[in-house]
PDB file of C-alpha atoms in Angstrom:
ATOM      1  CA  MET V   2    -103.179  74.766 -45.613  1.00 93.00           C
ATOM      2  CA  VAL V   3    -102.824  72.951 -48.933  1.00 95.00           C
ATOM      3  CA  LYS V   4    -100.218  70.267 -49.442  1.00 94.00           C
ATOM      4  CA  HIS V   5     -99.358  68.696 -52.780  1.00 94.00           C
ATOM      5  CA  LEU V   6     -98.046  65.150 -52.854  1.00 95.00           C
ATOM      6  CA  PHE V   7     -95.596  63.939 -55.501  1.00 95.00           C
ATOM      7  CA  ASN V   8     -94.423  60.346 -55.885  1.00 97.00           C
ATOM      8  CA  SER V   9     -91.598  58.560 -57.635  1.00 97.00           C
ATOM      9  CA  HIS V  10     -90.768  54.919 -58.211  1.00 97.00           C
ATOM     10  CA  ILE V  11     -87.340  53.527 -59.089  1.00 97.00           C
ATOM     11  CA  ASP V  12     -86.487  49.990 -60.153  1.00 97.00           C
ATOM     12  CA  TRP V  13     -82.761  49.316 -59.803  1.00 97.00           C
ATOM     13  CA  VAL V  14     -81.013  45.964 -60.057  1.00 95.00           C
ATOM     14  CA  GLY V  15     -77.265  45.639 -59.528  1.00 95.00           C
ATOM     15  CA  GLY V  16     -74.476  47.887 -58.375  1.00 96.00           C
ATOM     16  CA  ARG V  17     -73.126  51.346 -59.097  1.00 95.00           C
ATOM     17  CA  ASN V  18     -72.910  50.998 -62.873  1.00 96.00           C
ATOM     18  CA  SER V  19     -76.337  49.491 -63.423  1.00 97.00           C
ATOM     19  CA  ILE V  20     -79.213  51.165 -65.225  1.00 98.00           C
ATOM     20  CA  GLY V  21     -82.490  51.850 -63.452  1.00 98.00           C
ATOM     21  CA  ASP V  22     -85.977  52.955 -64.390  1.00 98.00           C
ATOM     22  CA  LEU V  23     -87.493  56.100 -62.887  1.00 97.00           C
ATOM     23  CA  GLN V  24     -91.183  56.964 -62.949  1.00 97.00           C
ATOM     24  CA  ALA V  25     -92.343  60.233 -61.387  1.00 96.00           C
ATOM     25  CA  GLY V  26     -95.598  61.701 -62.652  1.00 95.00           C
ATOM     26  CA  ALA V  27     -95.264  62.160 -66.418  1.00 95.00           C
ATOM     27  CA  LEU V  28     -91.515  61.488 -66.230  1.00 95.00           C
ATOM     28  CA  ASN V  29     -90.561  57.967 -67.276  1.00 97.00           C
ATOM     29  CA  GLU V  30     -86.829  57.669 -67.847  1.00 97.00           C
ATOM     30  CA  LYS V  31     -83.821  55.385 -67.653  1.00 98.00           C
ATOM     31  CA  ILE V  32     -81.306  56.494 -65.026  1.00 98.00           C
ATOM     32  CA  SER V  33     -77.620  55.828 -64.507  1.00 97.00           C
ATOM     33  CA  ILE V  34     -74.385  57.497 -63.585  1.00 95.00           C
ATOM     34  CA  PRO V  35     -73.140  59.757 -66.420  1.00 94.00           C
ATOM     35  CA  GLU V  36     -70.162  58.699 -68.539  1.00 94.00           C
ATOM     36  CA  THR V  37     -68.239  61.755 -67.307  1.00 90.00           C
ATOM     37  CA  MET V  38     -68.398  60.191 -63.818  1.00 90.00           C
ATOM     38  CA  ALA V  39     -67.315  56.739 -65.058  1.00 91.00           C
ATOM     39  CA  GLY V  40     -70.840  55.375 -65.397  1.00 94.00           C
ATOM     40  CA  PRO V  41     -72.795  53.882 -68.302  1.00 97.00           C
ATOM     41  CA  GLY V  42     -74.372  57.235 -69.284  1.00 96.00           C
ATOM     42  CA  VAL V  43     -77.803  55.797 -70.111  1.00 97.00           C
ATOM     43  CA  GLY V  44     -80.828  58.028 -69.645  1.00 97.00           C
ATOM     44  CA  THR V  45     -80.622  60.865 -67.162  1.00 97.00           C
ATOM     45  CA  ASN V  46     -79.002  61.235 -63.753  1.00 96.00           C
ATOM     46  CA  PRO V  47     -79.520  63.139 -60.506  1.00 94.00           C
ATOM     47  CA  ASP V  48     -77.243  65.998 -61.596  1.00 95.00           C
ATOM     48  CA  GLU V  49     -79.268  66.638 -64.764  1.00 96.00           C
ATOM     49  CA  MET V  50     -82.556  66.226 -62.933  1.00 96.00           C
ATOM     50  CA  LEU V  51     -81.579  68.740 -60.227  1.00 97.00           C
ATOM     51  CA  LEU V  52     -80.511  71.219 -62.915  1.00 97.00           C
ATOM     52  CA  GLY V  53     -83.725  70.555 -64.840  1.00 97.00           C
ATOM     53  CA  ALA V  54     -85.867  70.993 -61.728  1.00 97.00           C
ATOM     54  CA  ALA V  55     -84.131  74.226 -60.780  1.00 97.00           C
ATOM     55  CA  SER V  56     -84.269  75.643 -64.333  1.00 97.00           C
ATOM     56  CA  THR V  57     -87.917  74.665 -64.778  1.00 97.00           C
ATOM     57  CA  CYS V  58     -88.918  76.171 -61.442  1.00 97.00           C
ATOM     58  CA  TYR V  59     -87.000  79.364 -62.186  1.00 98.00           C
ATOM     59  CA  SER V  60     -88.603  79.711 -65.644  1.00 98.00           C
ATOM     60  CA  ILE V  61     -92.165  79.149 -64.432  1.00 98.00           C
ATOM     61  CA  THR V  62     -91.646  81.471 -61.452  1.00 98.00           C
ATOM     62  CA  LEU V  63     -90.252  84.239 -63.660  1.00 98.00           C
ATOM     63  CA  ALA V  64     -93.061  83.896 -66.208  1.00 98.00           C
ATOM     64  CA  ALA V  65     -95.646  84.120 -63.401  1.00 98.00           C
ATOM     65  CA  MET V  66     -93.930  87.141 -61.823  1.00 98.00           C
ATOM     66  CA  LEU V  67     -93.811  88.966 -65.160  1.00 98.00           C
ATOM     67  CA  GLU V  68     -97.489  88.183 -65.763  1.00 97.00           C
ATOM     68  CA  ARG V  69     -98.544  89.365 -62.292  1.00 98.00           C
ATOM     69  CA  ASN V  70     -96.650  92.601 -62.886  1.00 98.00           C
ATOM     70  CA  GLU V  71     -98.267  93.049 -66.293  1.00 97.00           C
ATOM     71  CA  ILE V  72     -94.982  92.899 -68.192  1.00 97.00           C
ATOM     72  CA  PRO V  73     -95.800  91.279 -71.547  1.00 96.00           C
ATOM     73  CA  LEU V  74     -93.325  88.523 -72.388  1.00 96.00           C
ATOM     74  CA  GLU V  75     -92.959  87.443 -76.003  1.00 97.00           C
ATOM     75  CA  HIS V  76     -90.325  84.773 -75.423  1.00 97.00           C
ATOM     76  CA  LEU V  77     -88.269  83.389 -72.551  1.00 98.00           C
ATOM     77  CA  LYS V  78     -85.294  81.095 -72.902  1.00 98.00           C
ATOM     78  CA  VAL V  79     -83.377  79.830 -69.880  1.00 98.00           C
ATOM     79  CA  GLU V  80     -80.162  77.893 -70.357  1.00 98.00           C
ATOM     80  CA  GLY V  81     -78.942  76.292 -67.143  1.00 97.00           C
ATOM     81  CA  GLN V  82     -75.473  75.076 -66.315  1.00 98.00           C
ATOM     82  CA  GLY V  83     -74.597  72.993 -63.274  1.00 97.00           C
ATOM     83  CA  VAL V  84     -71.104  72.539 -61.853  1.00 97.00           C
ATOM     84  CA  VAL V  85     -70.250  69.417 -59.867  1.00 95.00           C
ATOM     85  CA  ASP V  86     -66.866  69.247 -58.131  1.00 94.00           C
ATOM     86  CA  VAL V  87     -65.108  65.999 -57.374  1.00 90.00           C
ATOM     87  CA  THR V  88     -62.469  66.257 -54.658  1.00 92.00           C
ATOM     88  CA  LYS V  89     -60.981  63.123 -53.086  1.00 92.00           C
ATOM     89  CA  GLY V  90     -63.835  61.041 -54.483  1.00 87.00           C
ATOM     90  CA  ILE V  91     -66.547  63.263 -52.968  1.00 91.00           C
ATOM     91  CA  PHE V  92     -69.060  64.722 -55.420  1.00 90.00           C
ATOM     92  CA  THR V  93     -70.385  68.183 -54.543  1.00 94.00           C
ATOM     93  CA  TYR V  94     -72.953  70.107 -56.582  1.00 96.00           C
ATOM     94  CA  GLU V  95     -71.376  73.570 -56.378  1.00 97.00           C
ATOM     95  CA  LYS V  96     -73.227  75.979 -58.623  1.00 97.00           C
ATOM     96  CA  ILE V  97     -76.130  76.526 -60.983  1.00 97.00           C
ATOM     97  CA  THR V  98     -76.020  79.394 -63.466  1.00 97.00           C
ATOM     98  CA  TYR V  99     -79.108  80.533 -65.325  1.00 97.00           C
ATOM     99  CA  HIS V 100     -78.503  82.314 -68.634  1.00 98.00           C
ATOM    100  CA  VAL V 101     -81.808  84.128 -69.146  1.00 98.00           C
ATOM    101  CA  PHE V 102     -82.886  85.552 -72.492  1.00 98.00           C
ATOM    102  CA  MET V 103     -86.104  87.585 -72.433  1.00 98.00           C
ATOM    103  CA  LYS V 104     -87.862  89.158 -75.364  1.00 97.00           C
ATOM    104  CA  LEU V 105     -90.427  91.632 -74.103  1.00 97.00           C
ATOM    105  CA  ALA V 106     -93.276  93.275 -75.972  1.00 95.00           C
ATOM    106  CA  ALA V 107     -92.615  96.795 -77.256  1.00 94.00           C
ATOM    107  CA  GLY V 108     -92.860  99.352 -74.492  1.00 94.00           C
ATOM    108  CA  ALA V 109     -92.446  96.836 -71.655  1.00 96.00           C
ATOM    109  CA  ASP V 110     -90.573  98.012 -68.554  1.00 96.00           C
ATOM    110  CA  GLU V 111     -87.145  96.381 -69.096  1.00 97.00           C
ATOM    111  CA  SER V 112     -85.639  97.483 -65.779  1.00 97.00           C
ATOM    112  CA  LYS V 113     -88.571  96.018 -63.833  1.00 98.00           C
ATOM    113  CA  ALA V 114     -88.326  92.792 -65.872  1.00 98.00           C
ATOM    114  CA  ILE V 115     -84.629  92.514 -64.981  1.00 97.00           C
ATOM    115  CA  LYS V 116     -85.380  93.065 -61.274  1.00 97.00           C
ATOM    116  CA  LEU V 117     -88.044  90.358 -61.414  1.00 98.00           C
ATOM    117  CA  ALA V 118     -85.631  87.994 -63.189  1.00 98.00           C
ATOM    118  CA  GLU V 119     -83.130  88.546 -60.386  1.00 97.00           C
ATOM    119  CA  ARG V 120     -85.800  88.047 -57.712  1.00 97.00           C
ATOM    120  CA  ALA V 121     -87.146  84.871 -59.359  1.00 97.00           C
ATOM    121  CA  GLU V 122     -83.854  83.164 -58.497  1.00 93.00           C
ATOM    122  CA  SER V 123     -84.654  83.266 -54.786  1.00 93.00           C
ATOM    123  CA  SER V 124     -88.430  82.986 -55.173  1.00 95.00           C
ATOM    124  CA  CYS V 125     -88.835  79.577 -56.743  1.00 94.00           C
ATOM    125  CA  MET V 126     -89.430  76.576 -54.503  1.00 95.00           C
ATOM    126  CA  ILE V 127     -86.434  74.578 -55.765  1.00 96.00           C
ATOM    127  CA  SER V 128     -84.043  77.525 -55.304  1.00 94.00           C
ATOM    128  CA  ARG V 129     -85.270  77.891 -51.729  1.00 94.00           C
ATOM    129  CA  ALA V 130     -84.789  74.156 -51.151  1.00 95.00           C
ATOM    130  CA  ILE V 131     -81.137  74.208 -52.254  1.00 94.00           C
ATOM    131  CA  GLN V 132     -80.330  77.638 -50.787  1.00 91.00           C
ATOM    132  CA  GLY V 133     -77.136  77.601 -48.759  1.00 93.00           C
ATOM    133  CA  ASN V 134     -75.943  74.389 -50.412  1.00 95.00           C
ATOM    134  CA  ILE V 135     -75.557  75.378 -54.066  1.00 96.00           C
ATOM    135  CA  LYS V 136     -74.488  78.791 -55.328  1.00 96.00           C
ATOM    136  CA  LEU V 137     -76.971  80.334 -57.770  1.00 96.00           C
ATOM    137  CA  GLU V 138     -76.126  82.889 -60.436  1.00 96.00           C
ATOM    138  CA  THR V 139     -78.420  84.546 -62.951  1.00 96.00           C
ATOM    139  CA  ILE V 140     -77.153  86.271 -66.090  1.00 97.00           C
ATOM    140  CA  ILE V 141     -79.916  88.228 -67.836  1.00 98.00           C
ATOM    141  CA  LYS V 142     -80.107  89.508 -71.386  1.00 97.00           C
ATOM    142  CA  ILE V 143     -83.005  91.414 -72.882  1.00 96.00           C
ATOM    143  CA  GLU V 144     -83.304  90.509 -76.565  1.00 93.00           C
ATOM    144  CA  GLU V 145     -84.468  92.895 -79.266  1.00 84.00           C
TER     145      GLU V 145
END
């Protein structure tokens, strides 16, 4: 059994509307509550980082699945959108939608690529971690 260890370090001084420093591997970023949630909007925030983690994991998983299935990929673009609901002061991350744009090499099996793109949603580690808590949707377009 192989286990990988990841670490983060946060320096935070003050209350809700303060600005902190996050260091996690190569990531070194200011953090705060976004302006849309009545915060200072400096750096990134947990909502963006969760969306970024999910989108990154999905993209890498899909690229690996296409490669393993010998489907030549010329270009992959994944645009993620996260929806956070606020009801009675309670913030709930409701949904992540992946808008997937794939350009395949001539002659590649498009239907198999689409099936893999759908399967990648439930195959990546982050998707499995949030499964049952956040709805996931994948919209796939094969580009010419």
